């Protein structure tokens, strides 16, 4: 089916970049529908590592159109840097298309993100400090500056005069509207060729029967409306937001592929019921190289949480699942999987708690599955397959892709002989 959403099923960093990269080979258009440079996709291709923040991973294939949709926020300086780096490594970027309706992250957004985290002290969210929350706040307050504004010097200068009259009161070092406009115009000159009516472009591609991937950043539990608020990002990673973020109707979406790690990680603050206490946390971090692509921060690591994953299946209308980094679990004799939460009143639930206090105090109820203690290089041993099927069975969903290593080639599908080795 032509339009597929790829959505993170946990707290981000599920390995979506690699799955998108793989599916992008047979796609015509790859779109990002929300988020900004808080996202980081690591793609390892033939031993070469690419870390992308704004640009959809499809850019690594010549000929693929890559869209940054209206639902995204863009830091123009970082985007220009990313384009320069791709070009320097021989990757063509002429397939990039940026929505003129996407909002622009301004220096005051970055400054205010850091300042509010400092102010919150122990209550801080643990943001990526890329100005994401303040940029989306200005968008909602109708004070934002959009990509199309930076292309028009007159509008840009007017907007900066108005915005800086207020923003400068909060900045340690006030910005001068003219200087900032000059700087933005340099970026605008670089970005102008990429700006397009991306809603129209994607609609036309779908009408022509072309294959479109809609790639979410972050993950379901970081969703502003459905995630673990306030420890969330300021946009909607859930699949439904693909339609609004790109500017197509929800009836145009045919399938939703969720991506989950075979365990769970989280960066930043907030509740995390299956977070591991003890040396296995560090072991998973080392084995899975669990350090943030954007900030380099250590990721918190935990066992797979099927309660949270079942919730993600629901709120995204997921039609299949990719389970990544299964190889990381190859070092463990036994693997706990959370199948229910115990709540403070002693009851157990398999549904994700609707009330924050229940979630904050939920303790995991584990089933322990046998490990396989061997590499997955030649395919899945029986116990690894059982693990995958346990997950699929609990969710009532087909696990259609299994990641067994960092490289793009290391993905097994159930129709391959490697899936049912021994
Ligand atoms: P922000 O998106 O920078 O405002 O950060 C809000 C929360 O989302 C923090 O807990 C971040 O660590 C988290 N976050 C944002 N982007 C990502 C991501 O791409 N992967 C994982 N966590 C993220």
mmCIF file of C-alpha atoms in Angstrom, residues 20 23-32 54-69 92-99 193-206 208 210-215 246:
data_model
loop_
_atom_site.group_PDB
_atom_site.id
_atom_site.type_symbol
_atom_site.label_atom_id
_atom_site.label_comp_id
_atom_site.label_asym_id
_atom_site.label_seq_id
_atom_site.Cartn_x
_atom_site.Cartn_y
_atom_site.Cartn_z
ATOM 1 C CA UNK A 20 13.256 3.917 7.250
ATOM 2 C CA UNK A 23 12.269 0.810 3.337
ATOM 3 C CA UNK A 24 13.409 3.989 1.597
ATOM 4 C CA UNK A 25 15.138 1.772 -0.976
ATOM 5 C CA UNK A 26 11.729 0.921 -2.385
ATOM 6 C CA UNK A 27 10.040 4.281 -1.719
ATOM 7 C CA UNK A 28 9.628 7.326 -3.902
ATOM 8 C CA UNK A 29 9.036 9.914 -1.177
ATOM 9 C CA UNK A 30 10.205 9.929 2.464
ATOM 10 C CA UNK A 31 8.682 12.567 4.777
ATOM 11 C CA UNK A 32 9.344 13.797 8.299
ATOM 12 C CA UNK A 54 16.559 17.218 10.150
ATOM 13 C CA UNK A 55 16.894 15.482 6.854
ATOM 14 C CA UNK A 56 14.919 12.238 6.358
ATOM 15 C CA UNK A 57 17.146 9.196 6.014
ATOM 16 C CA UNK A 58 15.906 8.602 2.448
ATOM 17 C CA UNK A 59 18.391 11.287 1.331
ATOM 18 C CA UNK A 60 21.087 8.613 1.235
ATOM 19 C CA UNK A 61 19.415 7.243 -1.928
ATOM 20 C CA UNK A 62 19.778 9.391 -4.990
ATOM 21 C CA UNK A 63 16.396 9.974 -6.598
ATOM 22 C CA UNK A 64 14.286 9.774 -3.439
ATOM 23 C CA UNK A 65 12.303 12.901 -2.621
ATOM 24 C CA UNK A 66 12.723 13.793 1.070
ATOM 25 C CA UNK A 67 10.161 16.059 2.645
ATOM 26 C CA UNK A 68 10.425 18.076 5.846
ATOM 27 C CA UNK A 69 6.759 18.755 6.520
ATOM 28 C CA UNK A 92 23.330 14.520 -3.231
ATOM 29 C CA UNK A 93 20.772 16.674 -1.437
ATOM 30 C CA UNK A 94 18.743 17.940 -4.376
ATOM 31 C CA UNK A 95 15.841 15.627 -3.458
ATOM 32 C CA UNK A 96 15.126 17.626 -0.304
ATOM 33 C CA UNK A 97 11.836 19.583 -0.090
ATOM 34 C CA UNK A 98 10.986 21.795 2.870
ATOM 35 C CA UNK A 99 7.515 23.039 3.711
ATOM 36 C CA UNK A 193 15.865 26.118 -3.542
ATOM 37 C CA UNK A 194 14.482 23.392 -1.310
ATOM 38 C CA UNK A 195 11.264 25.143 -0.242
ATOM 39 C CA UNK A 196 8.141 23.714 -1.894
ATOM 40 C CA UNK A 197 4.428 23.096 -1.461
ATOM 41 C CA UNK A 198 5.027 19.751 0.204
ATOM 42 C CA UNK A 199 1.351 19.001 0.896
ATOM 43 C CA UNK A 200 0.653 19.225 -2.835
ATOM 44 C CA UNK A 201 3.767 17.246 -3.669
ATOM 45 C CA UNK A 202 2.846 14.332 -1.372
ATOM 46 C CA UNK A 203 -0.778 14.372 -2.517
ATOM 47 C CA UNK A 204 0.302 14.198 -6.146
ATOM 48 C CA UNK A 205 2.751 11.396 -5.411
ATOM 49 C CA UNK A 206 -0.043 9.383 -3.780
ATOM 50 C CA UNK A 208 0.224 8.726 -9.032
ATOM 51 C CA UNK A 210 3.943 6.292 -5.735
ATOM 52 C CA UNK A 211 5.185 4.869 -2.434
ATOM 53 C CA UNK A 212 5.383 7.359 0.402
ATOM 54 C CA UNK A 213 6.951 6.811 3.823
ATOM 55 C CA UNK A 214 5.905 9.150 6.617
ATOM 56 C CA UNK A 215 8.541 9.078 9.294
ATOM 57 C CA UNK A 246 2.316 16.729 6.063
#
